[in-house]
PDB file of C-alpha atoms and ligand atoms in Angstrom:
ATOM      1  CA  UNK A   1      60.465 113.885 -42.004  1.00 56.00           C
ATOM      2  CA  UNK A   2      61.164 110.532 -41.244  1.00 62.00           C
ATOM      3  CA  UNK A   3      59.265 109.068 -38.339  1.00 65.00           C
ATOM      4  CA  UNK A   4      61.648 106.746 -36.986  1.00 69.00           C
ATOM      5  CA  UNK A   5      64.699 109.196 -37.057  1.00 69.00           C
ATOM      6  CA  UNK A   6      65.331 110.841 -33.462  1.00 67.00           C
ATOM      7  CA  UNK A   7      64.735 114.156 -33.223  1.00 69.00           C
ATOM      8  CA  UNK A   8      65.425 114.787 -30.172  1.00 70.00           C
ATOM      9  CA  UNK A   9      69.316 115.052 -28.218  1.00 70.00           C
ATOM     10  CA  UNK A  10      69.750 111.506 -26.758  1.00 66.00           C
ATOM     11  CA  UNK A  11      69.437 111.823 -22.807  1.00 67.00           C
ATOM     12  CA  UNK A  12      73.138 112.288 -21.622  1.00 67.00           C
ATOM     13  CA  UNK A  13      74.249 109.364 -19.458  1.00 62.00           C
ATOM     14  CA  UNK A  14      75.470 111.464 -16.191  1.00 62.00           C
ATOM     15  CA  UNK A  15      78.367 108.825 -15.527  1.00 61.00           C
ATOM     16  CA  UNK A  16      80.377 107.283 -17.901  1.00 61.00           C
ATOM     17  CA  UNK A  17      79.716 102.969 -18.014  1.00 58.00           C
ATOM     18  CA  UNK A  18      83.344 101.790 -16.234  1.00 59.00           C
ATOM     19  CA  UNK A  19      82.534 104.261 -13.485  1.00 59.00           C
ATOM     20  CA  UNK A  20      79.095 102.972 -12.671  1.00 60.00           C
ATOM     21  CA  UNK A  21      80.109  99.634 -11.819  1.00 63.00           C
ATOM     22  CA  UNK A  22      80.010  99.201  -8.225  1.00 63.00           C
ATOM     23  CA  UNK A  23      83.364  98.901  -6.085  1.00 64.00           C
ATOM     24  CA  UNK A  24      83.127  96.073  -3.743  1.00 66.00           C
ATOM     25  CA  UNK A  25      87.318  94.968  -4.149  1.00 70.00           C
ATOM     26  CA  UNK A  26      89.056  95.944  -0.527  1.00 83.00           C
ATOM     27  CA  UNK A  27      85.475  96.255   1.490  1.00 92.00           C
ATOM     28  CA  UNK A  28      85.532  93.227   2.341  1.00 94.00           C
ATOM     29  CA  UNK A  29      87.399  91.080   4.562  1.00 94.00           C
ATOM     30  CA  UNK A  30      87.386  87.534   5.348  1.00 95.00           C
ATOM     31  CA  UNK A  31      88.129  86.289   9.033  1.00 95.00           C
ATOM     32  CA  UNK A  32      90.917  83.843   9.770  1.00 91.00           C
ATOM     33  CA  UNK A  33      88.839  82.209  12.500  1.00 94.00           C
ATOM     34  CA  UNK A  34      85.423  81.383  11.456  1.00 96.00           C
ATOM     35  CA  UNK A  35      86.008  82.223   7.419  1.00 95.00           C
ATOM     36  CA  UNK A  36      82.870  84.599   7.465  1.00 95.00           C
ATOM     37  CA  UNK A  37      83.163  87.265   5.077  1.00 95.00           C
ATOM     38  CA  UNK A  38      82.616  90.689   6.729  1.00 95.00           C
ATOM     39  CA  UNK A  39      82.087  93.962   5.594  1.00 95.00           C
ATOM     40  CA  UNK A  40      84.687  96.068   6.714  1.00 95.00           C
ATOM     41  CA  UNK A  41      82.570  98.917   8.126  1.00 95.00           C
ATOM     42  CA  UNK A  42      81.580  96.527  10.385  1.00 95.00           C
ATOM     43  CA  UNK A  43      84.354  94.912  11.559  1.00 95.00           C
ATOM     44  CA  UNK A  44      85.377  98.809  12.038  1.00 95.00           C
ATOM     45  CA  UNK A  45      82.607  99.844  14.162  1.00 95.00           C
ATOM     46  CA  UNK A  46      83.188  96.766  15.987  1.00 96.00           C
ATOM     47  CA  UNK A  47      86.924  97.887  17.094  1.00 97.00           C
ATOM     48  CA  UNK A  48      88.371  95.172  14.808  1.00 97.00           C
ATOM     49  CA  UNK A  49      86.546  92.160  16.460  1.00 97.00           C
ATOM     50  CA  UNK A  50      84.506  89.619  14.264  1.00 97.00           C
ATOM     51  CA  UNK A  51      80.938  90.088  14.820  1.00 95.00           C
ATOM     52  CA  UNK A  52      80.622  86.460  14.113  1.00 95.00           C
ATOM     53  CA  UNK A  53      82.793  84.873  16.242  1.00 96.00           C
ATOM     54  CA  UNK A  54      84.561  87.508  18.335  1.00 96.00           C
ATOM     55  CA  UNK A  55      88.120  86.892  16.964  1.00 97.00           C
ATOM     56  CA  UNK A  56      90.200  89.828  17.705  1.00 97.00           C
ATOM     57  CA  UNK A  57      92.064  91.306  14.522  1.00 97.00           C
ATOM     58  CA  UNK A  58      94.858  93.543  15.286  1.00 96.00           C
ATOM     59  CA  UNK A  59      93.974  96.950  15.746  1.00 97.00           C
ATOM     60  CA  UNK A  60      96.475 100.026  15.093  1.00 97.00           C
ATOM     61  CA  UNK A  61      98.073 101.506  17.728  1.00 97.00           C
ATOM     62  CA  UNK A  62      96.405 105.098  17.447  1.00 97.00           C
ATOM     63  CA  UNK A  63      92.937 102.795  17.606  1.00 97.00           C
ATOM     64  CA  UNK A  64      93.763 101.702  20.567  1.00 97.00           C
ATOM     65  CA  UNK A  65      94.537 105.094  22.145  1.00 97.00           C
ATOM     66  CA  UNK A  66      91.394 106.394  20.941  1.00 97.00           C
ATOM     67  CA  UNK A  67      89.920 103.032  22.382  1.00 97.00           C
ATOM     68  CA  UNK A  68      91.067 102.924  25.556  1.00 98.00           C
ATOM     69  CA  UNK A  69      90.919 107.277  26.499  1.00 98.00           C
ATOM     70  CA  UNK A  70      87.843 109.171  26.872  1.00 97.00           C
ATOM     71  CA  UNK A  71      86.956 110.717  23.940  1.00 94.00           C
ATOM     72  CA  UNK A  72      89.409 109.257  21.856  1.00 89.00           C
ATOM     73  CA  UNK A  73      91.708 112.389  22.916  1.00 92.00           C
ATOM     74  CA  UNK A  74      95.032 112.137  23.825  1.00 96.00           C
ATOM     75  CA  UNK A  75      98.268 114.034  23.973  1.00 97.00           C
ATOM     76  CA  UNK A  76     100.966 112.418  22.070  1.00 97.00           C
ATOM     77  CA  UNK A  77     104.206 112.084  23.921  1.00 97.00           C
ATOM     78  CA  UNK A  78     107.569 112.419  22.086  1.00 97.00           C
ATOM     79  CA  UNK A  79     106.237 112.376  18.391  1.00 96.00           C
ATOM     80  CA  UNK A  80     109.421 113.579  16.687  1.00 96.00           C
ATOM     81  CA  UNK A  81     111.714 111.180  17.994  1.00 97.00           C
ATOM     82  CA  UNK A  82     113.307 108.767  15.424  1.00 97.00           C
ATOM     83  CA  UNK A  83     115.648 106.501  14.580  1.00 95.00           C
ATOM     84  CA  UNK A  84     119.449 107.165  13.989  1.00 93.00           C
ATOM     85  CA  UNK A  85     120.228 103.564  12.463  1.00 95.00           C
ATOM     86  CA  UNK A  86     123.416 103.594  14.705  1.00 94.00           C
ATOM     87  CA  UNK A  87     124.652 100.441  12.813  1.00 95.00           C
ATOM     88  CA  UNK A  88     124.942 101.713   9.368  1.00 96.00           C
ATOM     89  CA  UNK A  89     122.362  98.152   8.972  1.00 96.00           C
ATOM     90  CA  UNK A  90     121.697  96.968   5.516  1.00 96.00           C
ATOM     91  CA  UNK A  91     119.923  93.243   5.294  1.00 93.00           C
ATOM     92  CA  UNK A  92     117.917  93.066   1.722  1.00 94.00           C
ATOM     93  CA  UNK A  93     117.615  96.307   2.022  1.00 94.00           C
ATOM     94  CA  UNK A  94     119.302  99.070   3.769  1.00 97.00           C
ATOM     95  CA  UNK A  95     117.993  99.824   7.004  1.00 97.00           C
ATOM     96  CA  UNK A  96     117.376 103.735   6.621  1.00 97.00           C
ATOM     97  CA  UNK A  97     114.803 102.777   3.729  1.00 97.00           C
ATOM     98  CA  UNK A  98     113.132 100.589   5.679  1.00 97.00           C
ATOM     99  CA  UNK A  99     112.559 102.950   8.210  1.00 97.00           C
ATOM    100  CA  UNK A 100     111.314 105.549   5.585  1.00 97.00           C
ATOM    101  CA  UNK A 101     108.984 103.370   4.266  1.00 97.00           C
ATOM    102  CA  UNK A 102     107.542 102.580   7.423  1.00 97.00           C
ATOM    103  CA  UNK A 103     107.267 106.179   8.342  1.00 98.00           C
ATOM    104  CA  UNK A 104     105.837 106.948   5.214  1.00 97.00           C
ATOM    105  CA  UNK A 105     103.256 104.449   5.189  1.00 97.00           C
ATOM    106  CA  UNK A 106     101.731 104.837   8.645  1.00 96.00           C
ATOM    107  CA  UNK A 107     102.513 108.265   9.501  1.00 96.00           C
ATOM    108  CA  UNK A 108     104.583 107.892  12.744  1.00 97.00           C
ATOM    109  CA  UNK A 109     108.182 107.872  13.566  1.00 97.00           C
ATOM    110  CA  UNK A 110     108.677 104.912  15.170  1.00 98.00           C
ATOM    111  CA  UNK A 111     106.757 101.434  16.317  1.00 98.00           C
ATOM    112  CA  UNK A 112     104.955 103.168  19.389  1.00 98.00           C
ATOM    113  CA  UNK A 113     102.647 105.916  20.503  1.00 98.00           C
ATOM    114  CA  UNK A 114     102.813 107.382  23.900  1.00 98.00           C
ATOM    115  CA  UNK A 115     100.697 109.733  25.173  1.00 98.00           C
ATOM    116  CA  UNK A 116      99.049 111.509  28.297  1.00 98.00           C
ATOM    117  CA  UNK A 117      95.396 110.984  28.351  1.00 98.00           C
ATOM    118  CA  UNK A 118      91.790 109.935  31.055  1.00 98.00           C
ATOM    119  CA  UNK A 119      90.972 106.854  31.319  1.00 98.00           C
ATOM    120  CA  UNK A 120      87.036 107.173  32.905  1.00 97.00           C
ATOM    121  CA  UNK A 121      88.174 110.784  34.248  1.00 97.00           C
ATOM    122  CA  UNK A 122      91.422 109.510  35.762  1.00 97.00           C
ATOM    123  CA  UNK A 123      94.971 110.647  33.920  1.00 97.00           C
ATOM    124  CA  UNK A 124      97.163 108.041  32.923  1.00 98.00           C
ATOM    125  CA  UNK A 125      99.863 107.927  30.615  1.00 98.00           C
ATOM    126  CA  UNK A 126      99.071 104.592  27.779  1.00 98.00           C
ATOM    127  CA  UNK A 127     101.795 103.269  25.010  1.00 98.00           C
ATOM    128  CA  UNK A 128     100.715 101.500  22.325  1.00 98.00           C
ATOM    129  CA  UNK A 129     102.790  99.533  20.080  1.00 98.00           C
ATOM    130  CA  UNK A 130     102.189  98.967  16.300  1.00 98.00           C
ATOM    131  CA  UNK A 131     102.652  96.069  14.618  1.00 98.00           C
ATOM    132  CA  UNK A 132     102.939  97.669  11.146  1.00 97.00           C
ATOM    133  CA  UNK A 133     106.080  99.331  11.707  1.00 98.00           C
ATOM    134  CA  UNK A 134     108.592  96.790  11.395  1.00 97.00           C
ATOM    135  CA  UNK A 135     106.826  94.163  13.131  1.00 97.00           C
ATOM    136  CA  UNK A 136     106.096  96.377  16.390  1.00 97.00           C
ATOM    137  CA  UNK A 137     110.172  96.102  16.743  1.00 97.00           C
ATOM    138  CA  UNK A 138     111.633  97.481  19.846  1.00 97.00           C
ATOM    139  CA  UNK A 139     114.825  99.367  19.208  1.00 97.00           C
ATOM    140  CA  UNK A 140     116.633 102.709  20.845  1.00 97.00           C
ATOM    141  CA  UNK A 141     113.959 105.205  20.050  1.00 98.00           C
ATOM    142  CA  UNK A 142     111.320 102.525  21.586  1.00 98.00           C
ATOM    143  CA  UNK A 143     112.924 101.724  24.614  1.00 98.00           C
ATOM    144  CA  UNK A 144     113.643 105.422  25.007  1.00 98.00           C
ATOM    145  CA  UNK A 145     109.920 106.615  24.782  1.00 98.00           C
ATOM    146  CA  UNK A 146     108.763 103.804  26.573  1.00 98.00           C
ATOM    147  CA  UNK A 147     111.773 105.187  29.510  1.00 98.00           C
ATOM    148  CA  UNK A 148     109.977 108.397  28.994  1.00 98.00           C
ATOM    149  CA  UNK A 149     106.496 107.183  29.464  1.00 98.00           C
ATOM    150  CA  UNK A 150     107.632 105.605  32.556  1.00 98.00           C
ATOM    151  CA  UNK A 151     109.434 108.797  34.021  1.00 98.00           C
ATOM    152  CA  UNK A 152     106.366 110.628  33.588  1.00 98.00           C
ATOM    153  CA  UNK A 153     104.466 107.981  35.058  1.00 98.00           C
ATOM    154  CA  UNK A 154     106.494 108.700  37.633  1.00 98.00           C
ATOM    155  CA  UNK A 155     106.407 112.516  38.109  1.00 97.00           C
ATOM    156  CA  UNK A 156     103.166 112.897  37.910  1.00 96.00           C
ATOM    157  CA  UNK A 157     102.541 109.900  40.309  1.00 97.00           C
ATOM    158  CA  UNK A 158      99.810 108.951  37.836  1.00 97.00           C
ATOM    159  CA  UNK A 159      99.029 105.040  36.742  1.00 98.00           C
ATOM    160  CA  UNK A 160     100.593 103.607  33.148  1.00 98.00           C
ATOM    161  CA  UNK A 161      99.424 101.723  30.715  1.00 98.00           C
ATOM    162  CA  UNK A 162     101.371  99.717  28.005  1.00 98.00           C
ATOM    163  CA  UNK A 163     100.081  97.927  24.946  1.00 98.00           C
ATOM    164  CA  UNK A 164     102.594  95.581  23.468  1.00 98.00           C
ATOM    165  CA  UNK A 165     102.305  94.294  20.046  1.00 98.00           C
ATOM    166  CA  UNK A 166     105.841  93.282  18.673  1.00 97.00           C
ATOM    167  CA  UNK A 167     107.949  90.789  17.863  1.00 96.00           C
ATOM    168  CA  UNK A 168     110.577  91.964  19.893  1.00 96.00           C
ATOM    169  CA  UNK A 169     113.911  93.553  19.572  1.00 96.00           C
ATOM    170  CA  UNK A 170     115.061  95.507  16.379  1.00 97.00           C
ATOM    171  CA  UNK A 171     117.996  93.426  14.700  1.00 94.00           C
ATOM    172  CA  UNK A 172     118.837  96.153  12.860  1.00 96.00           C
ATOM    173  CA  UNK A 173     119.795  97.972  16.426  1.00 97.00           C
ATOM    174  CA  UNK A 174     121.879  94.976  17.280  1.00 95.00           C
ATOM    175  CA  UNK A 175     122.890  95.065  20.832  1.00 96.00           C
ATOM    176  CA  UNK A 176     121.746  98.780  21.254  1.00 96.00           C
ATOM    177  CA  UNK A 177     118.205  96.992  21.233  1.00 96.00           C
ATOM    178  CA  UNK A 178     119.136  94.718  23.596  1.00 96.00           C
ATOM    179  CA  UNK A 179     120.439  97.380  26.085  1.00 96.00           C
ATOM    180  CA  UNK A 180     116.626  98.526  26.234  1.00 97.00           C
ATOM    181  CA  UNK A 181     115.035  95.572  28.156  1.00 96.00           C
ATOM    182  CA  UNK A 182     117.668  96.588  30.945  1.00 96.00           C
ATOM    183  CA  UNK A 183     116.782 100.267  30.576  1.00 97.00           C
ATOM    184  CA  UNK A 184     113.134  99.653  30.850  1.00 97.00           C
ATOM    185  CA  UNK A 185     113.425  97.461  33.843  1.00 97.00           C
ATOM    186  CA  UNK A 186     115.000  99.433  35.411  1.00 97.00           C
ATOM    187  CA  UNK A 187     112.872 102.149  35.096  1.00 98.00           C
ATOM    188  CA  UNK A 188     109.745 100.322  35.602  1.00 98.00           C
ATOM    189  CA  UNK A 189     111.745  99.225  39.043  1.00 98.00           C
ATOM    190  CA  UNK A 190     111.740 102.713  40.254  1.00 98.00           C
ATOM    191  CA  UNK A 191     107.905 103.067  39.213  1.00 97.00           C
ATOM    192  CA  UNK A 192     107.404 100.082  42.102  1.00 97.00           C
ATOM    193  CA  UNK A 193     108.996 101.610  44.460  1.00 98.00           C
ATOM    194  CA  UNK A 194     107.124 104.763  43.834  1.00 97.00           C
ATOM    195  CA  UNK A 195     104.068 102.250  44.267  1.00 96.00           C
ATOM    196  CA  UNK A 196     102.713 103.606  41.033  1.00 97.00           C
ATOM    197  CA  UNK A 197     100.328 101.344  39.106  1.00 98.00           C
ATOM    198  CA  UNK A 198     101.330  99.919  35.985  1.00 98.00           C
ATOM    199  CA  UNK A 199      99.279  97.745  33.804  1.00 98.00           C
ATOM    200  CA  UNK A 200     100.038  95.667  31.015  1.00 98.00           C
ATOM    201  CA  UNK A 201      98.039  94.578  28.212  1.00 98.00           C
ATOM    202  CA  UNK A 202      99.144  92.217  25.731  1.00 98.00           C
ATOM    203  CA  UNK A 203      97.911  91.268  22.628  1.00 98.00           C
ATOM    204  CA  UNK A 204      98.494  89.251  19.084  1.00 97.00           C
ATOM    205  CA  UNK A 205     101.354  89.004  18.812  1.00 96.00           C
ATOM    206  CA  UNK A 206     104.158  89.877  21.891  1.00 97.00           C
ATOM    207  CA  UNK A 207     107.284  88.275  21.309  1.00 96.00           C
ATOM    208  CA  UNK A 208     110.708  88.137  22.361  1.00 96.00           C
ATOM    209  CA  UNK A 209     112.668  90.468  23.964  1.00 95.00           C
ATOM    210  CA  UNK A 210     109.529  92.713  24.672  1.00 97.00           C
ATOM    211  CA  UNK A 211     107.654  89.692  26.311  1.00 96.00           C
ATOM    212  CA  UNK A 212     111.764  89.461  28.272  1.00 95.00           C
ATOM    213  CA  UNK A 213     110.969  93.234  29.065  1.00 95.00           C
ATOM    214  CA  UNK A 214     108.306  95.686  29.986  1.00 97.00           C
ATOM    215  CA  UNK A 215     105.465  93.267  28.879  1.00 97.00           C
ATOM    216  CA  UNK A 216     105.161  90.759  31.689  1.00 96.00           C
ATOM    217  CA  UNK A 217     106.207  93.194  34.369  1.00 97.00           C
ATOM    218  CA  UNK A 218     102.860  94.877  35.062  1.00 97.00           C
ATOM    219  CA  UNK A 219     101.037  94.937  38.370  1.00 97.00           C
ATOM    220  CA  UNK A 220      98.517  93.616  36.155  1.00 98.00           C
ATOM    221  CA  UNK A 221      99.163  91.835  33.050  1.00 98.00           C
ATOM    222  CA  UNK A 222      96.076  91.221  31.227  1.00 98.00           C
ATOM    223  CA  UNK A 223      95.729  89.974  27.490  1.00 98.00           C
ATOM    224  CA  UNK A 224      93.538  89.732  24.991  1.00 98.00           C
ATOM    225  CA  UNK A 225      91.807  86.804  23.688  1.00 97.00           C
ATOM    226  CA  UNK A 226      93.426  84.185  21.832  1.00 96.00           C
ATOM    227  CA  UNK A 227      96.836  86.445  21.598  1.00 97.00           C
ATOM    228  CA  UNK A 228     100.405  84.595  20.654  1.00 96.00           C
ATOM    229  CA  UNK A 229     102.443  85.549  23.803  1.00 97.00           C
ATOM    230  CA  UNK A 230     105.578  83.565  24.328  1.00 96.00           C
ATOM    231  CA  UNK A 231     109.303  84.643  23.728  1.00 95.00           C
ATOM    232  CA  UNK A 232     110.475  81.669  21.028  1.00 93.00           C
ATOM    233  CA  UNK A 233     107.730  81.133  18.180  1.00 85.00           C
ATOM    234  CA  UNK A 234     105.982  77.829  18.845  1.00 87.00           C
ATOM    235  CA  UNK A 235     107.980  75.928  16.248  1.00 89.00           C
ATOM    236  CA  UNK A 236     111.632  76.968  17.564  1.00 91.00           C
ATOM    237  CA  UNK A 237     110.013  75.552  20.790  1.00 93.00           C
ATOM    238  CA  UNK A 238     109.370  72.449  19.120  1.00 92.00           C
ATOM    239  CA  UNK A 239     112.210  71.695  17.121  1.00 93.00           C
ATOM    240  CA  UNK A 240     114.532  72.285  20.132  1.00 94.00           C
ATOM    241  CA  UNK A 241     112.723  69.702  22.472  1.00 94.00           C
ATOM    242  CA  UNK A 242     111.975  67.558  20.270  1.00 94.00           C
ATOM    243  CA  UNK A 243     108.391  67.066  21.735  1.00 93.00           C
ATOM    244  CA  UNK A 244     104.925  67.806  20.616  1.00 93.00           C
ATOM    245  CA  UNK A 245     103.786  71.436  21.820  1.00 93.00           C
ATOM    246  CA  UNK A 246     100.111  71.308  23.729  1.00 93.00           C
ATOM    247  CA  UNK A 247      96.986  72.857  22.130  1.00 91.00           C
ATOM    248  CA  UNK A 248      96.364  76.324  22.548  1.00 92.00           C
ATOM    249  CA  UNK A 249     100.379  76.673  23.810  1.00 94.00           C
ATOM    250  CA  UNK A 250     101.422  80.215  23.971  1.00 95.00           C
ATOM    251  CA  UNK A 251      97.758  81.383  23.625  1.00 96.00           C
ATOM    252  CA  UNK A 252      96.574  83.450  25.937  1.00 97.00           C
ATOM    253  CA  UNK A 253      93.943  81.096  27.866  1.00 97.00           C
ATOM    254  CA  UNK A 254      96.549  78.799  28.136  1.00 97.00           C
ATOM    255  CA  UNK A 255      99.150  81.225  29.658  1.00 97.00           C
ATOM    256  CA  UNK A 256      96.012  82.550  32.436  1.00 97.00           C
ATOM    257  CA  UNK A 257      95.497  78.716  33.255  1.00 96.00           C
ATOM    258  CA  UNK A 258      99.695  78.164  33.809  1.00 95.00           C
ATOM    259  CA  UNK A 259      99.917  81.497  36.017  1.00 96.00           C
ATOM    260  CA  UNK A 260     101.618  83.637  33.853  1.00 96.00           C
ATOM    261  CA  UNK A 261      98.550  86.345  33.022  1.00 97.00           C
ATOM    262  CA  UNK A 262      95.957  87.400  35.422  1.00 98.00           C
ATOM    263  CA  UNK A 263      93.149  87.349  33.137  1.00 98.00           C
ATOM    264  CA  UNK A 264      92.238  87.891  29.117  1.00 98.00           C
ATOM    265  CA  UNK A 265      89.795  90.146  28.766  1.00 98.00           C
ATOM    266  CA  UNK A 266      87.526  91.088  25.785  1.00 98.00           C
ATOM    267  CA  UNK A 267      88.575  94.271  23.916  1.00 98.00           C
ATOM    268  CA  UNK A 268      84.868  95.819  24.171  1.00 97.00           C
ATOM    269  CA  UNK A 269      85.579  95.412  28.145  1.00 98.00           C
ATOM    270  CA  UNK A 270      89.135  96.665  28.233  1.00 98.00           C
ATOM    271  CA  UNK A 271      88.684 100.108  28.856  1.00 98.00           C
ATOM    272  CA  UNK A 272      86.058  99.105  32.294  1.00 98.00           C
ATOM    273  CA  UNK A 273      88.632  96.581  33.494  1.00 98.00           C
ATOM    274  CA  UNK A 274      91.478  98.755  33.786  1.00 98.00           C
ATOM    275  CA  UNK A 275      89.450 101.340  35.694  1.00 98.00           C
ATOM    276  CA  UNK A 276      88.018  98.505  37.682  1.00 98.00           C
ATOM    277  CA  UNK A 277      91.373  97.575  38.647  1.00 98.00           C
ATOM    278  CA  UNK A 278      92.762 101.206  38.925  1.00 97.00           C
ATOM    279  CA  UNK A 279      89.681 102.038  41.039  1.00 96.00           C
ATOM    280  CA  UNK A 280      91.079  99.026  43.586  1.00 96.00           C
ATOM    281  CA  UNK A 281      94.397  99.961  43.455  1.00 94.00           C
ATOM    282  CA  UNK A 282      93.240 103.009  45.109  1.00 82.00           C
ATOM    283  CA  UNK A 283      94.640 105.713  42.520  1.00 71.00           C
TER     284      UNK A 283
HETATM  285 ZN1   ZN B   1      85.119  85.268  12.769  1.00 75.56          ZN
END
């Protein structure tokens, strides 16, 4: 027998090589403001704020739902309605697939949630936009949830909450987009009179016709930090008066300091400053 011949089975490597390498690709992120890479996890944990320097990433709209009611538990409002594409719309590619895709991908119907929840023990009814879905895009089925939202609002005499995050009307809805910003006012109009609370939060971006809309009529409108809020991007602005724009134009801090917002507040405080203000609006 030879001595240097192995006698014995070789031990059995449990995984093969490729799989033992360790996955690091899509864990980590890199922030826009301060350039520190972050683990994900973290940035999770931390509601999608940089640990580093606090810049607020966008966060998805059923996020912000579980973010802003108590126990992250909600009732979602209106969950089947959808899209009709009422213009038969076709850009570079057909409207209809567009809309699939974006259904498909994030698992809702259209760009907002809206749903019946407690805020700190006190019902409201909150509406979050998402971003993903065709750039947050308000068209019919939008501005008819949002209608809904507000009529329950009403009914119930209970105080509502909207989180816009769009860049504003749906072209593809054409004018039947357009018709929303009057339907919503409207509504919102009768929630006044009703002298029920409505509070608006806006964050990165709101655009456009929903800026024109339901997003600057709050009782309250409060924004996040460092948020684009405006209704013309900052470089149609600039090209059509010819003039250099300010720093920090359209930002949120700058919009508190003009008088258009009443405040920006921190998402890790957003949640105890509505029910602050709630609590002195007497609801
Ligand atoms: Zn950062």
């Amino acid at each position: 027998m030879a001595w240097f011949k192995r006698e014995k089975k070789p031990i059995e490597n449990p995984t093969p090589v490729e799989e033992r390498r360790v996955r690091t690709e899509g864990m980590w992120t890199k922030c826009g403001a301060c350039r520190a890479i972050i683990w994900k996890k973290d940035l999770q944990a931390n509601w999608e704020v940089c640990p580093k320097c606090e810049h607020h990433f966008r966060l998805g709209s059923r996020k912000r739902l579980e973010l802003l009611l108590d126990d992250e538990v909600y009732t979602e409002l209106d969950a089947e309605l959808a899209s009709s594409d009422p213009l038969h719309f076709t850009d570079t590619k057909p409207y209809a697939q567009r809309l699939k895709d974006a259904q498909h991908k994030l698992g809702m119907k259209d760009a907002i949630l809206t749903a019946e929840g407690h805020l700190n023990g006190r019902p409201v009814i909150c509406c979050s936009m998402e971003f993903g879905f065709i750039g947050g895009s308000m068209g019919a089925v939008v501005g008819e949830k949002v209608a809904r939202a507000i009529d329950r609002a009403l009914e119930r005499k209970i105080p509502l909450i909207i989180v816009s995050c769009s860049g504003g009307a749906r072209m593809m809805e054409g004018v039947v987009s357009l018709m929303q910003m009057a339907k919503i006012s409207t509504a919102l109009g009768e929630l006044d009179d009703a002298r029920v609370p409505y509070i608006c939060v806006l964050t990165d971006p709101t655009t456009g016709g929903v800026t024109a809309s339901f997003a600057m009529l709050g009782d309250l409108n409060v924004a996040e930090p460092g948020a684009l809020i405006g209704f013309a991007g900052p470089r149609v602005v600039e090209q059509t008066i010819r003039q250099k724009l300010p720093e920090g134009f359209q930002r949120s801090e700058f919009l508190v300091e003009k008088g258009f917002l009443d405040a920006v507040v921190h998402r890790r405080d957003l949640k105890s400053y509505i029910s602050r203000a709630l609590d002195f609006m007497k609801v």
